[in-house]
GROMACS .gro file of C-alpha atoms in nm:
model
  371
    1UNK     CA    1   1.126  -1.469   1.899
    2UNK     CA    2   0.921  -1.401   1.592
    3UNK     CA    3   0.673  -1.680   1.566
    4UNK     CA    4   0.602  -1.881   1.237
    5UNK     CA    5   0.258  -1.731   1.155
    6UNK     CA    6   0.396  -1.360   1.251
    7UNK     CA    7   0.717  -1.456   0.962
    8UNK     CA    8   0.460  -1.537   0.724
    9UNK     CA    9   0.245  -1.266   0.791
   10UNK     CA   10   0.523  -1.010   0.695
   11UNK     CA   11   0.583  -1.182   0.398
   12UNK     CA   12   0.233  -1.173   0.292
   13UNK     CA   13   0.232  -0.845   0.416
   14UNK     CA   14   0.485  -0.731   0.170
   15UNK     CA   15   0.341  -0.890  -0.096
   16UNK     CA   16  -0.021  -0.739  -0.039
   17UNK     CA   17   0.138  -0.410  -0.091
   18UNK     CA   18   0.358  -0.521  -0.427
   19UNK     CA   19   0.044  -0.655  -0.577
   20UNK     CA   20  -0.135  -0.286  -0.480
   21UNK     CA   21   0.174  -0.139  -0.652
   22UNK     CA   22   0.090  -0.369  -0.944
   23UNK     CA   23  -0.260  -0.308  -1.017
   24UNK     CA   24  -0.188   0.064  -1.025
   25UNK     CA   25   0.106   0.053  -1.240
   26UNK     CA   26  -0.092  -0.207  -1.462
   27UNK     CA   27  -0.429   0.012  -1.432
   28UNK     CA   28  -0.250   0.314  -1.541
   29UNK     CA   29  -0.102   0.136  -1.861
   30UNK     CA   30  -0.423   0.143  -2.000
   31UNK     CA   31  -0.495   0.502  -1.992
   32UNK     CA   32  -0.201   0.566  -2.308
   33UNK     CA   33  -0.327   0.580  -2.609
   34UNK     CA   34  -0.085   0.393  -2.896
   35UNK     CA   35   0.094   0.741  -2.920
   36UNK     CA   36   0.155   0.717  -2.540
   37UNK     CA   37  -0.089   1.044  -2.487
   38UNK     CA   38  -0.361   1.063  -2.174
   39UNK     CA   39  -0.644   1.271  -2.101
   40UNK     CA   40  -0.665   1.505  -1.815
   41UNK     CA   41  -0.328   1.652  -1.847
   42UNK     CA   42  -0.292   1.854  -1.552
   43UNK     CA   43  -0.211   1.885  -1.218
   44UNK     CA   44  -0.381   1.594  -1.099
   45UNK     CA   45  -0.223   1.314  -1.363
   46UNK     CA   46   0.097   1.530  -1.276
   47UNK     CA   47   0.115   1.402  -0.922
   48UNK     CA   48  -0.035   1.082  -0.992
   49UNK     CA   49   0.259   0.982  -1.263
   50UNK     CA   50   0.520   1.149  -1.055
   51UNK     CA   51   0.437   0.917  -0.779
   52UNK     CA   52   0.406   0.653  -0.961
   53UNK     CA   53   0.698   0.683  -1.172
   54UNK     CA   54   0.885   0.744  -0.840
   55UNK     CA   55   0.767   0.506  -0.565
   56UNK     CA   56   0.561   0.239  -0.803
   57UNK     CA   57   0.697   0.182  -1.138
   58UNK     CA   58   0.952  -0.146  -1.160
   59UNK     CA   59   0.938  -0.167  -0.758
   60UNK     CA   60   0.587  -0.378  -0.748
   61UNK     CA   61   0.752  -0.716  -0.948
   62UNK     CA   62   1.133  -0.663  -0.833
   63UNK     CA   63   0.921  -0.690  -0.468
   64UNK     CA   64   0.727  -1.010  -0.577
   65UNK     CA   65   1.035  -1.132  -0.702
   66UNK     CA   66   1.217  -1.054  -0.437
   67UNK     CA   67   0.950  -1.244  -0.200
   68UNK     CA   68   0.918  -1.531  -0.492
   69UNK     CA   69   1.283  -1.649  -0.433
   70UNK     CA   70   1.240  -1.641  -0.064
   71UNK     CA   71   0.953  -1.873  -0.072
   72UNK     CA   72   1.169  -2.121  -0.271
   73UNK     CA   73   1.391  -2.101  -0.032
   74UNK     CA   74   1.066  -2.171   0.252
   75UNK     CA   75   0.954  -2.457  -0.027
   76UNK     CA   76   1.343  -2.628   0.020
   77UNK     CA   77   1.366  -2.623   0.387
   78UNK     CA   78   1.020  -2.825   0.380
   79UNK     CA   79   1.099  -3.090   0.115
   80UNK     CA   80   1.435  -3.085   0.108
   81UNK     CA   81   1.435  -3.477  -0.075
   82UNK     CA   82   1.131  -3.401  -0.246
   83UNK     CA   83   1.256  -3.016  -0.367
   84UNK     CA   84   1.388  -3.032  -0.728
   85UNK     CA   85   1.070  -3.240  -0.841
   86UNK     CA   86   0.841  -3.053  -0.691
   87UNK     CA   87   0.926  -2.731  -0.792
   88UNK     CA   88   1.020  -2.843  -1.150
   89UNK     CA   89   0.646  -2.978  -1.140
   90UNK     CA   90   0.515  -2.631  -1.011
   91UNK     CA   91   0.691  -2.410  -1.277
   92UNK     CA   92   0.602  -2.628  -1.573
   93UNK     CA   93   0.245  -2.563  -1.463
   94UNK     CA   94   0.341  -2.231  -1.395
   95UNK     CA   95   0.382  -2.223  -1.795
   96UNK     CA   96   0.020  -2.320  -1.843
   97UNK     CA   97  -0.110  -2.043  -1.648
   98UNK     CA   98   0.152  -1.770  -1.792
   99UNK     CA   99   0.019  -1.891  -2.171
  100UNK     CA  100  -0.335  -1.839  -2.056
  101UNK     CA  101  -0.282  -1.548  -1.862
  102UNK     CA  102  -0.109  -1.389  -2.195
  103UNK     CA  103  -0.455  -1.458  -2.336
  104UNK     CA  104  -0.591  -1.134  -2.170
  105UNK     CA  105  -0.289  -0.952  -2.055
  106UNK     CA  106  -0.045  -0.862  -2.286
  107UNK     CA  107   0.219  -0.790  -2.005
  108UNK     CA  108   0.204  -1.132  -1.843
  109UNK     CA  109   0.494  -1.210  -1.623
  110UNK     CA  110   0.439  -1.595  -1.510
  111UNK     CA  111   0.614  -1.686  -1.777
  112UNK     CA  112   0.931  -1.500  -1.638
  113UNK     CA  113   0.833  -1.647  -1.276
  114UNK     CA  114   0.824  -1.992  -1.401
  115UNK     CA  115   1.168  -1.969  -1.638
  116UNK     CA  116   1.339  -1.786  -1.382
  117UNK     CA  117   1.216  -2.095  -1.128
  118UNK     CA  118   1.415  -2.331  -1.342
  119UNK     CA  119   1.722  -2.192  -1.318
  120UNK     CA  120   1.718  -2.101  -0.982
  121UNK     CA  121   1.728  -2.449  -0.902
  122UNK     CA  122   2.053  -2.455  -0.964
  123UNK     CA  123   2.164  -2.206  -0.700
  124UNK     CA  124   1.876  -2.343  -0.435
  125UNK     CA  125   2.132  -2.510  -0.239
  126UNK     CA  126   2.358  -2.215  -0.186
  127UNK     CA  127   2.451  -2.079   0.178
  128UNK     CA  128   2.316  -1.752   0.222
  129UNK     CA  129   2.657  -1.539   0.198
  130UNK     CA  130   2.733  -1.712  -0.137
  131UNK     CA  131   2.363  -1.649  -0.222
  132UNK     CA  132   2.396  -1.283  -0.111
  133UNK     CA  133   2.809  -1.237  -0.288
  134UNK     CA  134   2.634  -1.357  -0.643
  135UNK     CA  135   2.298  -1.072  -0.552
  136UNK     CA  136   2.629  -0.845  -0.500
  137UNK     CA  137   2.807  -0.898  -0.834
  138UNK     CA  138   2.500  -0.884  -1.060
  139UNK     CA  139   2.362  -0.527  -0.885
  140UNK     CA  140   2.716  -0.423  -0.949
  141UNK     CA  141   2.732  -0.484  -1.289
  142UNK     CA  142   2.340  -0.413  -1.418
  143UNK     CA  143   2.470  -0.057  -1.490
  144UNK     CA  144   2.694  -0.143  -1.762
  145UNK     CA  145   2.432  -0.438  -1.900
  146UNK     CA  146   2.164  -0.177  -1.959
  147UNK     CA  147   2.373   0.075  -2.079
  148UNK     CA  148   2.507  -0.192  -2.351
  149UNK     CA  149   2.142  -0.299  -2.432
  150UNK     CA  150   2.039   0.064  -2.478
  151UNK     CA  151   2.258   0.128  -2.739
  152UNK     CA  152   2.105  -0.188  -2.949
  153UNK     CA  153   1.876  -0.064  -3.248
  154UNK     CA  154   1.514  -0.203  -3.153
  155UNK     CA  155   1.324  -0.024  -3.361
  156UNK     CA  156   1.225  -0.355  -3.567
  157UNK     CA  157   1.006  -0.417  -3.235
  158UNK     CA  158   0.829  -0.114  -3.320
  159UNK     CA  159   0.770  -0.128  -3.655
  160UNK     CA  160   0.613  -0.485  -3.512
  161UNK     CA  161   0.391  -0.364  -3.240
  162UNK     CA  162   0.246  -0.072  -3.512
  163UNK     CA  163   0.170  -0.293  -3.706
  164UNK     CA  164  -0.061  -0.537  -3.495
  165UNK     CA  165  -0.152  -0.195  -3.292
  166UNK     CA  166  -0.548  -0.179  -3.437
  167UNK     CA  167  -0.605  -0.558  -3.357
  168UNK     CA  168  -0.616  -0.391  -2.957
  169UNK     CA  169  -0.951  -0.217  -2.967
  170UNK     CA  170  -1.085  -0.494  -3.199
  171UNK     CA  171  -1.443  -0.656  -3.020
  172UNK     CA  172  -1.373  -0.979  -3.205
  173UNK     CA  173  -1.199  -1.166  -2.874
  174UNK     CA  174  -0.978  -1.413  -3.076
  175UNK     CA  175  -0.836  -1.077  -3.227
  176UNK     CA  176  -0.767  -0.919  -2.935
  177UNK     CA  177  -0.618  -1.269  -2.790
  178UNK     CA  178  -0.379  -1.276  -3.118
  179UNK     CA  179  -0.211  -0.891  -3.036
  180UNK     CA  180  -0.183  -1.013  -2.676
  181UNK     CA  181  -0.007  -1.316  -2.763
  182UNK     CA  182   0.178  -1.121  -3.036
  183UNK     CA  183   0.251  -0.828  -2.803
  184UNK     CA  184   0.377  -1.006  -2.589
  185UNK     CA  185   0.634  -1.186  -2.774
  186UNK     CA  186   0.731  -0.869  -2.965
  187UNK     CA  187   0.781  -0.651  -2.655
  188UNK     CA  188   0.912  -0.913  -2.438
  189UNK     CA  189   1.077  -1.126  -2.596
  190UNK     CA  190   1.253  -0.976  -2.895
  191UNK     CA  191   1.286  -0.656  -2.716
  192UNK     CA  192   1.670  -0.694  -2.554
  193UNK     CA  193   1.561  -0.393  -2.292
  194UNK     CA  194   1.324  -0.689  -2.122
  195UNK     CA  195   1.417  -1.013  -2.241
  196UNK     CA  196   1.816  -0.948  -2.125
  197UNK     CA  197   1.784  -0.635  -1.887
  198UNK     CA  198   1.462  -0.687  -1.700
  199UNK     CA  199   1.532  -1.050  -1.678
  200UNK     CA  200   1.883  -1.002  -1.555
  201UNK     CA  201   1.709  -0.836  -1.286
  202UNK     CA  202   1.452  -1.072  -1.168
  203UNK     CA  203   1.689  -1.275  -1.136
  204UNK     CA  204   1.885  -1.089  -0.903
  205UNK     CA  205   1.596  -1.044  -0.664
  206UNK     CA  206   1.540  -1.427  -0.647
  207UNK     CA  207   1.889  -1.456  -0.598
  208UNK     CA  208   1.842  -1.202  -0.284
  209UNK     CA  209   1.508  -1.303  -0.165
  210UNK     CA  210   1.675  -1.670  -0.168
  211UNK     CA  211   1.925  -1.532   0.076
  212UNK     CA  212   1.740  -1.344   0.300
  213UNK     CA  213   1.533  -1.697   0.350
  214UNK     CA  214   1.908  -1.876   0.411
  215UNK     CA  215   1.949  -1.616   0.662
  216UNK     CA  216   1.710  -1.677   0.880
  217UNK     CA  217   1.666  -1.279   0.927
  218UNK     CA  218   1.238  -1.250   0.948
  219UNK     CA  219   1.283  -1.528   1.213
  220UNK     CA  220   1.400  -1.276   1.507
  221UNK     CA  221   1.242  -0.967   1.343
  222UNK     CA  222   1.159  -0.793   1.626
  223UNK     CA  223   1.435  -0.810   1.802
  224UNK     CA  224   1.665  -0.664   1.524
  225UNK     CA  225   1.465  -0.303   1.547
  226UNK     CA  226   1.781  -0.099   1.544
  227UNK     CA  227   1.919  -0.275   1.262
  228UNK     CA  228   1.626  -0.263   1.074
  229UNK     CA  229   1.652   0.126   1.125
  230UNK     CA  230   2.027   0.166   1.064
  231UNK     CA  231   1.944  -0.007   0.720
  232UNK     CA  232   1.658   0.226   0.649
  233UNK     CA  233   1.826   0.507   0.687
  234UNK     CA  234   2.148   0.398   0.476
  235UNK     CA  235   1.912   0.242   0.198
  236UNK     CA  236   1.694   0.548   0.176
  237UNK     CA  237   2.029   0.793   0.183
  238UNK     CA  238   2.204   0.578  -0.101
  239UNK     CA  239   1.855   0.647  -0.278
  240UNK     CA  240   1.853   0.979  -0.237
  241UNK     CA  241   2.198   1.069  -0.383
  242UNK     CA  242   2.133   0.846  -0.644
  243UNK     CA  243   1.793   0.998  -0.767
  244UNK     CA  244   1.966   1.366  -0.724
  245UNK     CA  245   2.325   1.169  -0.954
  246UNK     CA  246   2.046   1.066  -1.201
  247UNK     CA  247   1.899   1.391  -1.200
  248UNK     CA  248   2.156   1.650  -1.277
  249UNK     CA  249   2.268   1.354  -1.516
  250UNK     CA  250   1.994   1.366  -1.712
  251UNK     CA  251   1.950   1.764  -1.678
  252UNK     CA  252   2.357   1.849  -1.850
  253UNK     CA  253   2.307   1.545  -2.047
  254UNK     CA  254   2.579   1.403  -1.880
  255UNK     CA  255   2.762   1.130  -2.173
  256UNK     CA  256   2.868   0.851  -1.909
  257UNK     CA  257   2.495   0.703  -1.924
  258UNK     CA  258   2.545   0.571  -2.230
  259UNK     CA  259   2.806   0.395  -2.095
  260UNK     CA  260   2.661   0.355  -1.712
  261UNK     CA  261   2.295   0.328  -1.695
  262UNK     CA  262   2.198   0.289  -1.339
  263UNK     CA  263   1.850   0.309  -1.318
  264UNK     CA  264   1.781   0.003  -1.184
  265UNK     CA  265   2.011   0.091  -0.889
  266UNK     CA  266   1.728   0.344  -0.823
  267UNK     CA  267   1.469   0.075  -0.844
  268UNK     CA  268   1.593  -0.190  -0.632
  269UNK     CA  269   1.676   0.070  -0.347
  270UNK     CA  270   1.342   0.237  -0.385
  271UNK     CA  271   1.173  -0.089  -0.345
  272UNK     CA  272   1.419  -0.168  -0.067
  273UNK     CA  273   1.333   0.178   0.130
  274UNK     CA  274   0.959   0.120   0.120
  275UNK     CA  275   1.011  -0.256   0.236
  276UNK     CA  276   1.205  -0.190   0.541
  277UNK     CA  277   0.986   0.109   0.652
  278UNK     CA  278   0.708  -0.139   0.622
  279UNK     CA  279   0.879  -0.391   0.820
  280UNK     CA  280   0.955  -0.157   1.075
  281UNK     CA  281   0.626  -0.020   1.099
  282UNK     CA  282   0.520  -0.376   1.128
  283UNK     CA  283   0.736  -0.455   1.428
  284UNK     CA  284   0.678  -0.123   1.585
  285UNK     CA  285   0.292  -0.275   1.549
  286UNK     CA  286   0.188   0.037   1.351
  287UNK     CA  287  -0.102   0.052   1.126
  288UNK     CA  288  -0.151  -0.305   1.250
  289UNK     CA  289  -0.542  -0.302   1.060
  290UNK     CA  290  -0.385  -0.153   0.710
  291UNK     CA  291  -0.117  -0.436   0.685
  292UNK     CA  292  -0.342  -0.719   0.811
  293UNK     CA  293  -0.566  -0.629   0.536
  294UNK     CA  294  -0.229  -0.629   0.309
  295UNK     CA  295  -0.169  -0.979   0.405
  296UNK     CA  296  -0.537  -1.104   0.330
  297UNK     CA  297  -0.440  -1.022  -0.020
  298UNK     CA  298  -0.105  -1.123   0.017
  299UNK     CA  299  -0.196  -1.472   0.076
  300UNK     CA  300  -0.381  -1.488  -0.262
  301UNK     CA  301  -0.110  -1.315  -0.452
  302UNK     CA  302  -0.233  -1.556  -0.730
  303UNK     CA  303  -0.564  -1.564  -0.737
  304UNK     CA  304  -0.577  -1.205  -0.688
  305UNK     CA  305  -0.330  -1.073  -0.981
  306UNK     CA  306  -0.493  -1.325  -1.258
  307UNK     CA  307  -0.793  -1.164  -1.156
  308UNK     CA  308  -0.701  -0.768  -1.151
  309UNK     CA  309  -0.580  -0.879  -1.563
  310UNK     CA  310  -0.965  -1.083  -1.601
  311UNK     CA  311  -1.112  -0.722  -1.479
  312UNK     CA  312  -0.894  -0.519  -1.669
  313UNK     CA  313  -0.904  -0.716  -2.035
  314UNK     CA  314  -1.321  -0.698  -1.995
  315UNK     CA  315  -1.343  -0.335  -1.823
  316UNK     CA  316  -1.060  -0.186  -2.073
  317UNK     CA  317  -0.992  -0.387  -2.405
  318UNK     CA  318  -1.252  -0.371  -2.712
  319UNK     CA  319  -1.437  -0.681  -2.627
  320UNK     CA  320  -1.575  -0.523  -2.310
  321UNK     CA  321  -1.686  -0.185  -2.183
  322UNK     CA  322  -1.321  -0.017  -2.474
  323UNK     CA  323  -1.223   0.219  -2.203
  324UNK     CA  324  -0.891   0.212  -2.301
  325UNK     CA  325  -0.726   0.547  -2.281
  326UNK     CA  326  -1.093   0.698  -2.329
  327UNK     CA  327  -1.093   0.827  -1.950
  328UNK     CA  328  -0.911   1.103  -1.751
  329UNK     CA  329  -0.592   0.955  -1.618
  330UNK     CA  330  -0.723   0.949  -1.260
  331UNK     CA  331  -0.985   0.736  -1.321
  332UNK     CA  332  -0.745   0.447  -1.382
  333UNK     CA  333  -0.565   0.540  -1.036
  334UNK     CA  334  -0.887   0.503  -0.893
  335UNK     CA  335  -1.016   0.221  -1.041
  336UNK     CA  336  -0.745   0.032  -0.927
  337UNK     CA  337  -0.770   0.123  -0.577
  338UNK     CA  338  -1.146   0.020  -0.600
  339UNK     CA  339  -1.036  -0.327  -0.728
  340UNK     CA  340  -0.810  -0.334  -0.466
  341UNK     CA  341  -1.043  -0.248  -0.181
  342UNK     CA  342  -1.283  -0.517  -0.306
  343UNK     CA  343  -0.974  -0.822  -0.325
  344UNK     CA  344  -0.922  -0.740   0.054
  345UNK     CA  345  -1.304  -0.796   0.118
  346UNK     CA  346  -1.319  -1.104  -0.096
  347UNK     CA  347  -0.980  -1.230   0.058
  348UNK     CA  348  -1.067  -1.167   0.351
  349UNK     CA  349  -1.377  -1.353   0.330
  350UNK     CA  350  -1.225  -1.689   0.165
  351UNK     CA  351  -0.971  -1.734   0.402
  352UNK     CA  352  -1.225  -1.714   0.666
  353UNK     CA  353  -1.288  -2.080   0.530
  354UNK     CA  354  -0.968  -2.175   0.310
  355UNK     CA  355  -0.632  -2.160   0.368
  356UNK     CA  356  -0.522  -2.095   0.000
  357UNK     CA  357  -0.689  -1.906  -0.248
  358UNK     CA  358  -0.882  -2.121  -0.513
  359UNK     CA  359  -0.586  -2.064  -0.777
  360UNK     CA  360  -0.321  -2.131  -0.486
  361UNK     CA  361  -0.519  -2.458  -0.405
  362UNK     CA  362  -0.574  -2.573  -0.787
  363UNK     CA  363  -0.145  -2.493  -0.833
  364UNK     CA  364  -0.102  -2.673  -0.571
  365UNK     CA  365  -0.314  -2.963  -0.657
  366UNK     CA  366  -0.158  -2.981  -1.045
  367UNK     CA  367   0.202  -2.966  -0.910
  368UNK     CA  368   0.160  -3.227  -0.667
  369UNK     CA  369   0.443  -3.495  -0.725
  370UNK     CA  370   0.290  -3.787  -0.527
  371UNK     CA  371  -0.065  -3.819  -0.762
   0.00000   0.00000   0.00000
């Protein structure tokens, strides 16, 4: 049987990677200009967007959400009396950290972590097949919610974001602070394709992640092998005909996607495909070095994403080295990977001595119910 620290290696594991995903699909934000243009248009930023676009984009926070709503599920089966205060605590200072966060990332997401927290709450007590019927329903029905929210005029949230556009290359810092703050509100709040849609869909990876914890599955990994394989290969099939669906779809212009929008479908199955193959590889003790050093970084998940924004606000915004969208798209691909490299050496090293990272250990400390 799977021990404990072998469960929560996998989980760290899996995060590791998501948060790789992340920096790259943040990194690579930066190199569009306002009128969404790059340099080095050729083969090169060819593959790299293709990939991205393919095995990256979306599948990096539906993952951490994913992994978020199992770990209130870990948090619950620990407390139990103590659960509802406790985690009510932890997402209210969740907030803090999301408003200061927005300070130097315009595309914070804590702030979705720590609302979404709330309401989970609600559904924490759940068995797992309830917990996994209600994950059912709302993948079922995201096609026609983003279908409906397309049609929704939005273009009052571009007018906005035009407008407070220069303030982004400013080198006054309280400038560049204000279109953060402001960006951020426009694009993800007023915008119903993130506020509605993309929340609707967090939401349904908490609700899954909170199930897979009810389950009990990552408990006697390695002995489920051939399942784990069986549900490779159907999840990766089901994402193949879908991407080929979407495809022709989109190349006769197919009407039904204004009324059935099922890119998301895509997304969660991607995600899906790529987190069992890394599971199996895991219990098939493959790559064993590559996913230990995932896991390092996995286990300061926190730490280590405020951080990758801290780099990239000083390294890529006007009050620091303004190399937004001034460099050939694959230097942002690699520039992430070089951040990455260096949070697995500095992970590495801390938890030679800690067992959180510094931010884990100071959330921890400020959502402590007993002080």
């Amino acid at each position: 049987m799977m021990q404990k620290e072998q469960r929560v290696e996998i989980i760290d594991m899996l995060r590791g990677w998501a948060l790789l995903i992340v920096v790259i699909s943040n990194y690579l934000y930066y190199a569009y200009s306002p009128e969404w243009t790059i340099h080095g248009e050729g083969i090169i930023a060819t593959v790299i967007n293709g990939v991205e676009s393919i095995l990256f984009s979306a599948k990096g926070w539906t993952l951490l959400f994913t992994l978020f709503g199992f770990g209130f599920g870990v948090i619950y089966a620990k407390k139990q009396q103590q659960t509802y205060f406790f985690l009510v605590r932890r997402m209210l200072v969740l907030f803090v950290f999301a408003f200061i966060n927005s300070l130097f990332y315009d595309g914070d997401i804590l702030r979705d972590y720590a609302f979404l927290g709330l309401l989970i709450l609600f559904f924490i007590h759940f068995s797992a097949k309830t917990l996994l019927y209600i994950a059912g329903v709302l993948f079922l029905f995201a096609p026609f919610l983003v279908a409906y929210i397309n049609t929704v005029d939005t273009a009052y949230v571009t007018t906005l974001t035009t407008g407070i556009a220069p303030l982004r290359f400013s080198t006054q810092l309280l400038e560049v602070f204000k279109y953060n703050i402001l960006n951020s509100i426009y694009t993800e709040v007023l915008n119903l394709a993130y506020s509605v849609t993309a929340h609707y869909i967090m939401f349904t990876c908490m609700i899954l992640g909170l199930a897979i914890q009810k389950s009990k599955f990552l408990e006697t990994l390695f002995e489920k092998k051939s399942q784990i394989k069986k549900s490779l290969f159907l999840v990766v099939s089901i994402t193949i005909v879908l991407w080929g669906i979407f495809i022709l779809s989109k190349m006769y212009k197919l009407p039904y996607l204004k009324y059935f929008s099922f890119h998301y479908w895509i997304v969660l199955t991607t995600m899906l495909s790529t987190s069992l193959l890394i599971i199996l590889l895991y219990t098939n003790q493959k790559f064993e070095k590559t996913f230990k050093a995932f896991s390092w970084v996995g286990r300061m998940t926190f730490t280590n994403y405020l951080t990758q924004n801290l780099i990239a606000f000083f390294v890529f915004q006007g009050v620091g080295l303004g190399l937004f969208h001034h460099m050939p798209f694959y230097f942002y691909f690699l520039f992430a990977i070089t951040i990455y490299l260096l949070q697995i050496g500095f992970s590495y090293w801390w938890l030679k001595n800690h067992v959180y990272g510094p931010l884990e250990w100071l959330w921890r400390q400020l959502s402590d119910t007993k002080k």
